[in-house]
Each structure stands twice: as structure tokens, then as C-alpha cells.
Amino acid sequence: MVEETTDIGVAQRFLEDLAVGMSDRSSRAVAENDIERFAEVSGDHNPVHMDEEFAAQTQFGSRIAHGMLTVSFISAALANRLPGPGCVYLNQSLSFRAPVRIGDTVTVELVITNIRAIRHRVTLSTVARVGETIVVDGEAVAFVPSRA
Amino acid sequence: MVEETTDIGVAQRFLEDLAVGMSDRSSRAVAENDIERFAEVSGDHNPVHMDEEFAAQTQFGSRIAHGMLTVSFISAALANRLPGPGCVYLNQSLSFRAPVRIGDTVTVELVITNIRAIRHRVTLSTVARVGETIVVDGEAVAFVPSRA
């Protein structure tokens, strides 16, 4: 577990600013309203997300957030924080490991694991947790421009 | 290219209802309002999505949708259509291949490529296109319950 948090802000990041091992951690609380907005924008109104009575009878026991809502937080952390503005998202792998519920706080941790400078490719591990529980993990690849 | 479209509706789908080669196709138009809502829910307000003047000066030439907005349509197609209600999303790989712009219609095509009945795992190819251009592709794995 990486204990460092970098707060990168909004200035554009270049390849020359990055190094393997750099990390970032950010958190977002999930409100009922977030699930409702995600249902509207995605078109996924399944009752396991929207209907407490229905969800209580499923394996989950209560309403759960859409998995892709958590992924949208990973995507925003990449875009806003590490690598940050100017990067272009190329690839993402995802494993959905545990549900996220209303009121949970999702913490996204990004760590740069590889940089291929010639191709401008930066690979990051992407892990979302609620408390100590990993809810989504995977790996991202982004294009990051050079300052030159 | 698969020409068949299945409209599965909302009834729960079981493993016994599925076969390799089954496919589904669905479409969504992307409005400016969708990008604004996705920015709010994800927290990604980068100007390449939000600011036409800024975006005009980038490699993209105009505002583009968040990649994960397109992915949210893939996720909704899995949840709503194939495998459909009752499935549990386990894994997704994603490659972002081309931008999506305001006014584009995104067509999501899902094809079942493998079923591991003992483990209840269904693998699908997941491709999103605008016209003939692939914008996002990848592979999904879902758990689908048995009727038994």
C-alpha cells in the first residue's frame, strides 16, 4: 500500500514530469443522487441500483452503485490528477471485486508502474477501495505528451 | 460484423438461455447535456470535454465526450440486454480508439464469445462504433445464474 499522496492540481503534465512509483490518492463519497444521475446518463435503471426493496432480496442485500460509477472516479483521477490534464486515455482493464453502496467513500489510488518514453505510454495501477476492501482494480495506459 | 439484433427486454436471463454467438445491438445519441451530466457525476470537468474554444486548439479539434461515457453505454447494454438483468459484471477490458463528439450516435454491439457453464462465466466482445469507426472495444466477463 502506497502511503504518499500527491496533489497535482490542474497544470498540464508532461512525460518529463513523471516517474515510475509516483502515486496519487483521492476520495469521493457516493450519494443516492450520484446513482440516480449515473442511471440517467448511462441508461442503466436496473432495480438492484434503483429499488431498495428489490435489492434487499438479491445477493447484495441493499442497493448498490453501478460498477461504472466507481470506474468514472478512476477515469476522473487519471484526467485530473495523475498523469493529469493533457493525457489521452488509451486502455483500461477492470475487475469488479465488491459492491459500493450509498454512503460509501471510494478512494482511488493510482501508481505509475511503467513508462515507455519513446511511445509516450504511461502505465498505472488503478485501485478503488471502500475502507480496506478493494472494490475495483485494474491497469490503465495513457499517452502523455513531451514538453519538447 | 454481426447483422442480427436481439431485443431481450427486461425479464431475467439465465445461463440456460444463452449460447455462443448470441448478439445484441443498441444505439444512443450523445447530447451536450450527457457530457455535462457525466462531468458532474464523475468529477471530470477537463476543458477538452467542456470548453469548445479550448478543445478547438487540441488534437481533437472540438469537444469530445468522456471515454467512460461511451463505456457506460456498454455497461448498460450488458445490464439491460445481453446477458441482461440478473447478470453480475466481473471484468471489462477497454481500448479507447477514437473520439465521440456531441451529436454522434454510439452503437454498442455485444457478442457472446464463450460460456464456461460450471463457473457461470459468460464472455462477450464489446464494441462501440460511431458509423463504421470503432470508438471503444474490449471484452467483458459476467456471472449469469442458472435457472436451477
PDB file of N, CA and C in Angstrom, chain A residues 28 33-35 37-46 49 59-60 66-69 71-73 75-76 79-80 84-86 88-97 143, chain B residues 28 33-35 37-46 49 59-60 66-69 71-73 75-76 79-80 84-86 88-97 143:
ATOM      1  N   ARG A  28     -14.001  10.039  -3.057  1.00  0.00           N
ATOM      2  CA  ARG A  28     -15.332  10.556  -3.389  1.00  0.00           C
ATOM      3  C   ARG A  28     -16.374   9.775  -2.601  1.00  0.00           C
ATOM      4  N   ASN A  33     -28.048  10.400  -4.958  1.00  0.00           N
ATOM      5  CA  ASN A  33     -28.189  11.237  -6.141  1.00  0.00           C
ATOM      6  C   ASN A  33     -27.170  10.887  -7.244  1.00  0.00           C
ATOM      7  N   ASP A  34     -25.972  10.453  -6.839  1.00  0.00           N
ATOM      8  CA  ASP A  34     -24.970  10.047  -7.834  1.00  0.00           C
ATOM      9  C   ASP A  34     -25.449   8.816  -8.599  1.00  0.00           C
ATOM     10  N   ILE A  35     -26.051   7.884  -7.891  1.00  0.00           N
ATOM     11  CA  ILE A  35     -26.555   6.664  -8.539  1.00  0.00           C
ATOM     12  C   ILE A  35     -27.694   7.026  -9.488  1.00  0.00           C
ATOM     13  N   ARG A  37     -28.175   9.924 -11.016  1.00  0.00           N
ATOM     14  CA  ARG A  37     -27.628  10.625 -12.183  1.00  0.00           C
ATOM     15  C   ARG A  37     -26.902   9.653 -13.106  1.00  0.00           C
ATOM     16  N   PHE A  38     -26.189   8.688 -12.517  1.00  0.00           N
ATOM     17  CA  PHE A  38     -25.478   7.725 -13.370  1.00  0.00           C
ATOM     18  C   PHE A  38     -26.470   6.853 -14.134  1.00  0.00           C
ATOM     19  N   ALA A  39     -27.578   6.509 -13.508  1.00  0.00           N
ATOM     20  CA  ALA A  39     -28.623   5.736 -14.198  1.00  0.00           C
ATOM     21  C   ALA A  39     -29.145   6.508 -15.401  1.00  0.00           C
ATOM     22  N   GLU A  40     -29.380   7.798 -15.223  1.00  0.00           N
ATOM     23  CA  GLU A  40     -29.897   8.621 -16.326  1.00  0.00           C
ATOM     24  C   GLU A  40     -28.905   8.705 -17.474  1.00  0.00           C
ATOM     25  N   VAL A  41     -27.651   8.981 -17.139  1.00  0.00           N
ATOM     26  CA  VAL A  41     -26.673   9.225 -18.202  1.00  0.00           C
ATOM     27  C   VAL A  41     -26.294   7.925 -18.916  1.00  0.00           C
ATOM     28  N   SER A  42     -26.251   6.816 -18.179  1.00  0.00           N
ATOM     29  CA  SER A  42     -25.873   5.533 -18.799  1.00  0.00           C
ATOM     30  C   SER A  42     -27.057   4.831 -19.443  1.00  0.00           C
ATOM     31  N   GLY A  43     -28.261   5.042 -18.888  1.00  0.00           N
ATOM     32  CA  GLY A  43     -29.432   4.285 -19.323  1.00  0.00           C
ATOM     33  C   GLY A  43     -29.621   2.980 -18.561  1.00  0.00           C
ATOM     34  N   ASP A  44     -28.870   2.765 -17.491  1.00  0.00           N
ATOM     35  CA  ASP A  44     -28.992   1.534 -16.704  1.00  0.00           C
ATOM     36  C   ASP A  44     -29.802   1.820 -15.432  1.00  0.00           C
ATOM     37  N   HIS A  45     -31.100   1.459 -15.522  1.00  0.00           N
ATOM     38  CA  HIS A  45     -32.031   1.693 -14.405  1.00  0.00           C
ATOM     39  C   HIS A  45     -32.371   0.378 -13.694  1.00  0.00           C
ATOM     40  N   ASN A  46     -31.458  -0.592 -13.731  1.00  0.00           N
ATOM     41  CA  ASN A  46     -31.761  -1.881 -13.103  1.00  0.00           C
ATOM     42  C   ASN A  46     -32.120  -1.708 -11.630  1.00  0.00           C
ATOM     43  N   HIS A  49     -29.892  -1.272  -8.550  1.00  0.00           N
ATOM     44  CA  HIS A  49     -29.340   0.064  -8.286  1.00  0.00           C
ATOM     45  C   HIS A  49     -30.400   1.035  -7.757  1.00  0.00           C
ATOM     46  N   GLN A  59     -28.472 -11.068  -3.756  1.00  0.00           N
ATOM     47  CA  GLN A  59     -27.251 -11.414  -3.017  1.00  0.00           C
ATOM     48  C   GLN A  59     -26.606 -10.194  -2.360  1.00  0.00           C
ATOM     49  N   PHE A  60     -26.926  -8.977  -2.834  1.00  0.00           N
ATOM     50  CA  PHE A  60     -26.259  -7.780  -2.331  1.00  0.00           C
ATOM     51  C   PHE A  60     -26.907  -7.238  -1.062  1.00  0.00           C
ATOM     52  N   HIS A  66     -23.742   1.455  -9.569  1.00  0.00           N
ATOM     53  CA  HIS A  66     -23.252   0.895 -10.821  1.00  0.00           C
ATOM     54  C   HIS A  66     -21.723   0.763 -10.736  1.00  0.00           C
ATOM     55  N   GLY A  67     -21.196  -0.363 -11.178  1.00  0.00           N
ATOM     56  CA  GLY A  67     -19.739  -0.530 -11.185  1.00  0.00           C
ATOM     57  C   GLY A  67     -19.045   0.585 -11.952  1.00  0.00           C
ATOM     58  N   MET A  68     -19.653   1.000 -13.064  1.00  0.00           N
ATOM     59  CA  MET A  68     -19.023   2.032 -13.897  1.00  0.00           C
ATOM     60  C   MET A  68     -19.056   3.411 -13.247  1.00  0.00           C
ATOM     61  N   LEU A  69     -19.882   3.615 -12.220  1.00  0.00           N
ATOM     62  CA  LEU A  69     -19.801   4.878 -11.469  1.00  0.00           C
ATOM     63  C   LEU A  69     -18.443   4.947 -10.768  1.00  0.00           C
ATOM     64  N   VAL A  71     -15.808   3.357 -11.690  1.00  0.00           N
ATOM     65  CA  VAL A  71     -14.805   3.487 -12.753  1.00  0.00           C
ATOM     66  C   VAL A  71     -14.719   4.937 -13.238  1.00  0.00           C
ATOM     67  N   SER A  72     -15.846   5.642 -13.228  1.00  0.00           N
ATOM     68  CA  SER A  72     -15.811   7.045 -13.654  1.00  0.00           C
ATOM     69  C   SER A  72     -14.943   7.877 -12.699  1.00  0.00           C
ATOM     70  N   PHE A  73     -14.877   7.468 -11.427  1.00  0.00           N
ATOM     71  CA  PHE A  73     -13.988   8.172 -10.482  1.00  0.00           C
ATOM     72  C   PHE A  73     -12.519   7.880 -10.822  1.00  0.00           C
ATOM     73  N   SER A  75     -11.390   7.185 -13.825  1.00  0.00           N
ATOM     74  CA  SER A  75     -11.159   7.959 -15.044  1.00  0.00           C
ATOM     75  C   SER A  75     -10.909   9.431 -14.728  1.00  0.00           C
ATOM     76  N   ALA A  76     -11.697   9.992 -13.816  1.00  0.00           N
ATOM     77  CA  ALA A  76     -11.530  11.404 -13.443  1.00  0.00           C
ATOM     78  C   ALA A  76     -10.199  11.622 -12.733  1.00  0.00           C
ATOM     79  N   ALA A  79      -7.566  11.793 -15.352  1.00  0.00           N
ATOM     80  CA  ALA A  79      -7.674  13.017 -16.150  1.00  0.00           C
ATOM     81  C   ALA A  79      -7.271  14.253 -15.363  1.00  0.00           C
ATOM     82  N   ASN A  80      -7.622  14.266 -14.074  1.00  0.00           N
ATOM     83  CA  ASN A  80      -7.425  15.473 -13.266  1.00  0.00           C
ATOM     84  C   ASN A  80      -6.106  15.491 -12.508  1.00  0.00           C
ATOM     85  N   GLY A  84      -2.863  13.430 -15.286  1.00  0.00           N
ATOM     86  CA  GLY A  84      -3.417  14.771 -15.224  1.00  0.00           C
ATOM     87  C   GLY A  84      -3.691  15.361 -16.598  1.00  0.00           C
ATOM     88  N   PRO A  85      -4.114  16.631 -16.628  1.00  0.00           N
ATOM     89  CA  PRO A  85      -4.541  17.274 -17.873  1.00  0.00           C
ATOM     90  C   PRO A  85      -3.507  17.157 -18.988  1.00  0.00           C
ATOM     91  N   GLY A  86      -3.994  16.835 -20.170  1.00  0.00           N
ATOM     92  CA  GLY A  86      -3.135  16.671 -21.336  1.00  0.00           C
ATOM     93  C   GLY A  86      -2.924  15.219 -21.717  1.00  0.00           C
ATOM     94  N   VAL A  88      -3.994  11.371 -22.697  1.00  0.00           N
ATOM     95  CA  VAL A  88      -5.057  10.770 -23.507  1.00  0.00           C
ATOM     96  C   VAL A  88      -5.188   9.310 -23.068  1.00  0.00           C
ATOM     97  N   TYR A  89      -6.403   8.953 -22.687  1.00  0.00           N
ATOM     98  CA  TYR A  89      -6.696   7.612 -22.153  1.00  0.00           C
ATOM     99  C   TYR A  89      -6.657   6.609 -23.310  1.00  0.00           C
ATOM    100  N   LEU A  90      -5.844   5.573 -23.187  1.00  0.00           N
ATOM    101  CA  LEU A  90      -5.732   4.583 -24.268  1.00  0.00           C
ATOM    102  C   LEU A  90      -6.374   3.241 -23.910  1.00  0.00           C
ATOM    103  N   ASN A  91      -6.078   2.734 -22.713  1.00  0.00           N
ATOM    104  CA  ASN A  91      -6.570   1.405 -22.322  1.00  0.00           C
ATOM    105  C   ASN A  91      -6.884   1.370 -20.840  1.00  0.00           C
ATOM    106  N   GLN A  92      -7.817   0.480 -20.493  1.00  0.00           N
ATOM    107  CA  GLN A  92      -8.127   0.243 -19.076  1.00  0.00           C
ATOM    108  C   GLN A  92      -8.597  -1.199 -18.940  1.00  0.00           C
ATOM    109  N   SER A  93      -8.052  -1.909 -17.977  1.00  0.00           N
ATOM    110  CA  SER A  93      -8.621  -3.203 -17.584  1.00  0.00           C
ATOM    111  C   SER A  93      -9.278  -3.025 -16.223  1.00  0.00           C
ATOM    112  N   LEU A  94     -10.346  -3.791 -15.993  1.00  0.00           N
ATOM    113  CA  LEU A  94     -11.162  -3.617 -14.783  1.00  0.00           C
ATOM    114  C   LEU A  94     -11.605  -4.963 -14.242  1.00  0.00           C
ATOM    115  N   SER A  95     -11.467  -5.139 -12.929  1.00  0.00           N
ATOM    116  CA  SER A  95     -12.124  -6.254 -12.243  1.00  0.00           C
ATOM    117  C   SER A  95     -13.013  -5.662 -11.164  1.00  0.00           C
ATOM    118  N   PHE A  96     -14.281  -6.070 -11.201  1.00  0.00           N
ATOM    119  CA  PHE A  96     -15.250  -5.603 -10.201  1.00  0.00           C
ATOM    120  C   PHE A  96     -15.235  -6.624  -9.065  1.00  0.00           C
ATOM    121  N   ARG A  97     -14.762  -6.221  -7.882  1.00  0.00           N
ATOM    122  CA  ARG A  97     -14.467  -7.187  -6.821  1.00  0.00           C
ATOM    123  C   ARG A  97     -15.465  -7.145  -5.666  1.00  0.00           C
ATOM    124  N   PHE A 143      -1.482   8.028 -23.000  1.00  0.00           N
ATOM    125  CA  PHE A 143      -0.492   8.774 -23.773  1.00  0.00           C
ATOM    126  C   PHE A 143      -0.251  10.095 -23.042  1.00  0.00           C
TER     127      PHE A 143
ATOM    128  N   ARG B  28     -27.253   4.837 -28.864  1.00  0.00           N
ATOM    129  CA  ARG B  28     -27.538   6.022 -28.055  1.00  0.00           C
ATOM    130  C   ARG B  28     -26.922   7.239 -28.731  1.00  0.00           C
ATOM    131  N   ASN B  33     -25.812  17.740 -23.181  1.00  0.00           N
ATOM    132  CA  ASN B  33     -26.270  17.542 -21.805  1.00  0.00           C
ATOM    133  C   ASN B  33     -25.731  16.243 -21.186  1.00  0.00           C
ATOM    134  N   ASP B  34     -25.526  15.215 -22.003  1.00  0.00           N
ATOM    135  CA  ASP B  34     -24.958  13.963 -21.486  1.00  0.00           C
ATOM    136  C   ASP B  34     -23.528  14.182 -20.999  1.00  0.00           C
ATOM    137  N   ILE B  35     -22.778  14.965 -21.771  1.00  0.00           N
ATOM    138  CA  ILE B  35     -21.387  15.250 -21.379  1.00  0.00           C
ATOM    139  C   ILE B  35     -21.369  16.069 -20.095  1.00  0.00           C
ATOM    140  N   ARG B  37     -23.695  16.114 -17.729  1.00  0.00           N
ATOM    141  CA  ARG B  37     -24.085  15.246 -16.606  1.00  0.00           C
ATOM    142  C   ARG B  37     -22.967  14.285 -16.227  1.00  0.00           C
ATOM    143  N   PHE B  38     -22.260  13.760 -17.248  1.00  0.00           N
ATOM    144  CA  PHE B  38     -21.176  12.831 -16.932  1.00  0.00           C
ATOM    145  C   PHE B  38     -20.040  13.561 -16.202  1.00  0.00           C
ATOM    146  N   ALA B  39     -19.787  14.806 -16.584  1.00  0.00           N
ATOM    147  CA  ALA B  39     -18.763  15.595 -15.883  1.00  0.00           C
ATOM    148  C   ALA B  39     -19.122  15.759 -14.414  1.00  0.00           C
ATOM    149  N   GLU B  40     -20.395  16.025 -14.148  1.00  0.00           N
ATOM    150  CA  GLU B  40     -20.827  16.210 -12.757  1.00  0.00           C
ATOM    151  C   GLU B  40     -20.680  14.934 -11.951  1.00  0.00           C
ATOM    152  N   VAL B  41     -21.140  13.831 -12.519  1.00  0.00           N
ATOM    153  CA  VAL B  41     -21.170  12.588 -11.739  1.00  0.00           C
ATOM    154  C   VAL B  41     -19.763  12.018 -11.577  1.00  0.00           C
ATOM    155  N   SER B  42     -18.907  12.189 -12.578  1.00  0.00           N
ATOM    156  CA  SER B  42     -17.551  11.633 -12.495  1.00  0.00           C
ATOM    157  C   SER B  42     -16.591  12.571 -11.773  1.00  0.00           C
ATOM    158  N   GLY B  43     -16.848  13.882 -11.890  1.00  0.00           N
ATOM    159  CA  GLY B  43     -15.893  14.871 -11.374  1.00  0.00           C
ATOM    160  C   GLY B  43     -14.843  15.276 -12.396  1.00  0.00           C
ATOM    161  N   ASP B  44     -14.987  14.847 -13.652  1.00  0.00           N
ATOM    162  CA  ASP B  44     -14.017  15.184 -14.704  1.00  0.00           C
ATOM    163  C   ASP B  44     -14.563  16.321 -15.557  1.00  0.00           C
ATOM    164  N   HIS B  45     -14.093  17.543 -15.237  1.00  0.00           N
ATOM    165  CA  HIS B  45     -14.533  18.762 -15.938  1.00  0.00           C
ATOM    166  C   HIS B  45     -13.445  19.277 -16.870  1.00  0.00           C
ATOM    167  N   ASN B  46     -12.580  18.389 -17.370  1.00  0.00           N
ATOM    168  CA  ASN B  46     -11.489  18.848 -18.233  1.00  0.00           C
ATOM    169  C   ASN B  46     -12.022  19.620 -19.434  1.00  0.00           C
ATOM    170  N   HIS B  49     -13.470  18.375 -22.738  1.00  0.00           N
ATOM    171  CA  HIS B  49     -14.873  17.944 -22.744  1.00  0.00           C
ATOM    172  C   HIS B  49     -15.852  19.118 -22.663  1.00  0.00           C
ATOM    173  N   GLN B  59      -5.537  18.333 -30.373  1.00  0.00           N
ATOM    174  CA  GLN B  59      -5.518  17.364 -31.482  1.00  0.00           C
ATOM    175  C   GLN B  59      -6.926  16.954 -31.893  1.00  0.00           C
ATOM    176  N   PHE B  60      -7.934  17.148 -31.022  1.00  0.00           N
ATOM    177  CA  PHE B  60      -9.276  16.654 -31.317  1.00  0.00           C
ATOM    178  C   PHE B  60     -10.088  17.647 -32.159  1.00  0.00           C
ATOM    179  N   HIS B  66     -16.385  12.207 -22.695  1.00  0.00           N
ATOM    180  CA  HIS B  66     -15.548  11.377 -21.844  1.00  0.00           C
ATOM    181  C   HIS B  66     -15.576   9.938 -22.384  1.00  0.00           C
ATOM    182  N   GLY B  67     -14.414   9.300 -22.452  1.00  0.00           N
ATOM    183  CA  GLY B  67     -14.395   7.903 -22.897  1.00  0.00           C
ATOM    184  C   GLY B  67     -15.310   7.028 -22.062  1.00  0.00           C
ATOM    185  N   MET B  68     -15.352   7.303 -20.748  1.00  0.00           N
ATOM    186  CA  MET B  68     -16.162   6.456 -19.867  1.00  0.00           C
ATOM    187  C   MET B  68     -17.666   6.681 -20.055  1.00  0.00           C
ATOM    188  N   LEU B  69     -18.061   7.773 -20.713  1.00  0.00           N
ATOM    189  CA  LEU B  69     -19.486   7.914 -21.055  1.00  0.00           C
ATOM    190  C   LEU B  69     -19.867   6.819 -22.053  1.00  0.00           C
ATOM    191  N   VAL B  71     -18.323   4.032 -22.385  1.00  0.00           N
ATOM    192  CA  VAL B  71     -18.245   2.763 -21.644  1.00  0.00           C
ATOM    193  C   VAL B  71     -19.506   2.552 -20.802  1.00  0.00           C
ATOM    194  N   SER B  72     -20.079   3.633 -20.303  1.00  0.00           N
ATOM    195  CA  SER B  72     -21.319   3.488 -19.516  1.00  0.00           C
ATOM    196  C   SER B  72     -22.451   2.949 -20.395  1.00  0.00           C
ATOM    197  N   PHE B  73     -22.419   3.230 -21.695  1.00  0.00           N
ATOM    198  CA  PHE B  73     -23.428   2.661 -22.608  1.00  0.00           C
ATOM    199  C   PHE B  73     -23.180   1.154 -22.786  1.00  0.00           C
ATOM    200  N   SER B  75     -21.805  -0.782 -20.543  1.00  0.00           N
ATOM    201  CA  SER B  75     -22.234  -1.355 -19.262  1.00  0.00           C
ATOM    202  C   SER B  75     -23.752  -1.493 -19.194  1.00  0.00           C
ATOM    203  N   ALA B  76     -24.459  -0.464 -19.652  1.00  0.00           N
ATOM    204  CA  ALA B  76     -25.931  -0.511 -19.631  1.00  0.00           C
ATOM    205  C   ALA B  76     -26.455  -1.581 -20.585  1.00  0.00           C
ATOM    206  N   ALA B  79     -26.138  -4.856 -18.846  1.00  0.00           N
ATOM    207  CA  ALA B  79     -27.083  -4.974 -17.730  1.00  0.00           C
ATOM    208  C   ALA B  79     -28.522  -5.116 -18.206  1.00  0.00           C
ATOM    209  N   ASN B  80     -28.857  -4.421 -19.289  1.00  0.00           N
ATOM    210  CA  ASN B  80     -30.257  -4.357 -19.739  1.00  0.00           C
ATOM    211  C   ASN B  80     -30.592  -5.400 -20.790  1.00  0.00           C
ATOM    212  N   GLY B  84     -28.148  -9.332 -19.731  1.00  0.00           N
ATOM    213  CA  GLY B  84     -29.399  -8.759 -19.245  1.00  0.00           C
ATOM    214  C   GLY B  84     -29.559  -8.899 -17.742  1.00  0.00           C
ATOM    215  N   PRO B  85     -30.732  -8.494 -17.240  1.00  0.00           N
ATOM    216  CA  PRO B  85     -30.976  -8.440 -15.787  1.00  0.00           C
ATOM    217  C   PRO B  85     -30.644  -9.762 -15.092  1.00  0.00           C
ATOM    218  N   GLY B  86     -29.980  -9.641 -13.953  1.00  0.00           N
ATOM    219  CA  GLY B  86     -29.576 -10.800 -13.171  1.00  0.00           C
ATOM    220  C   GLY B  86     -28.102 -11.117 -13.308  1.00  0.00           C
ATOM    221  N   VAL B  88     -24.047 -10.394 -13.214  1.00  0.00           N
ATOM    222  CA  VAL B  88     -23.155  -9.613 -12.358  1.00  0.00           C
ATOM    223  C   VAL B  88     -21.869  -9.378 -13.137  1.00  0.00           C
ATOM    224  N   TYR B  89     -21.528  -8.110 -13.255  1.00  0.00           N
ATOM    225  CA  TYR B  89     -20.363  -7.682 -14.043  1.00  0.00           C
ATOM    226  C   TYR B  89     -19.087  -8.069 -13.293  1.00  0.00           C
ATOM    227  N   LEU B  90     -18.190  -8.808 -13.930  1.00  0.00           N
ATOM    228  CA  LEU B  90     -16.960  -9.234 -13.254  1.00  0.00           C
ATOM    229  C   LEU B  90     -15.714  -8.533 -13.799  1.00  0.00           C
ATOM    230  N   ASN B  91     -15.597  -8.464 -15.117  1.00  0.00           N
ATOM    231  CA  ASN B  91     -14.382  -7.905 -15.724  1.00  0.00           C
ATOM    232  C   ASN B  91     -14.722  -7.166 -17.002  1.00  0.00           C
ATOM    233  N   GLN B  92     -13.886  -6.178 -17.332  1.00  0.00           N
ATOM    234  CA  GLN B  92     -14.022  -5.485 -18.608  1.00  0.00           C
ATOM    235  C   GLN B  92     -12.637  -5.011 -19.026  1.00  0.00           C
ATOM    236  N   SER B  93     -12.258  -5.258 -20.264  1.00  0.00           N
ATOM    237  CA  SER B  93     -11.073  -4.616 -20.844  1.00  0.00           C
ATOM    238  C   SER B  93     -11.563  -3.585 -21.850  1.00  0.00           C
ATOM    239  N   LEU B  94     -10.803  -2.512 -22.005  1.00  0.00           N
ATOM    240  CA  LEU B  94     -11.230  -1.378 -22.835  1.00  0.00           C
ATOM    241  C   LEU B  94     -10.050  -0.805 -23.592  1.00  0.00           C
ATOM    242  N   SER B  95     -10.239  -0.570 -24.881  1.00  0.00           N
ATOM    243  CA  SER B  95      -9.306   0.256 -25.657  1.00  0.00           C
ATOM    244  C   SER B  95     -10.088   1.424 -26.229  1.00  0.00           C
ATOM    245  N   PHE B  96      -9.586   2.630 -25.977  1.00  0.00           N
ATOM    246  CA  PHE B  96     -10.211   3.850 -26.499  1.00  0.00           C
ATOM    247  C   PHE B  96      -9.542   4.156 -27.832  1.00  0.00           C
ATOM    248  N   ARG B  97     -10.303   4.043 -28.922  1.00  0.00           N
ATOM    249  CA  ARG B  97      -9.684   4.062 -30.259  1.00  0.00           C
ATOM    250  C   ARG B  97      -9.954   5.344 -31.029  1.00  0.00           C
ATOM    251  N   PHE B 143     -21.000 -12.919 -14.593  1.00  0.00           N
ATOM    252  CA  PHE B 143     -21.592 -14.079 -13.942  1.00  0.00           C
ATOM    253  C   PHE B 143     -23.075 -14.090 -14.292  1.00  0.00           C
TER     254      PHE B 143
END
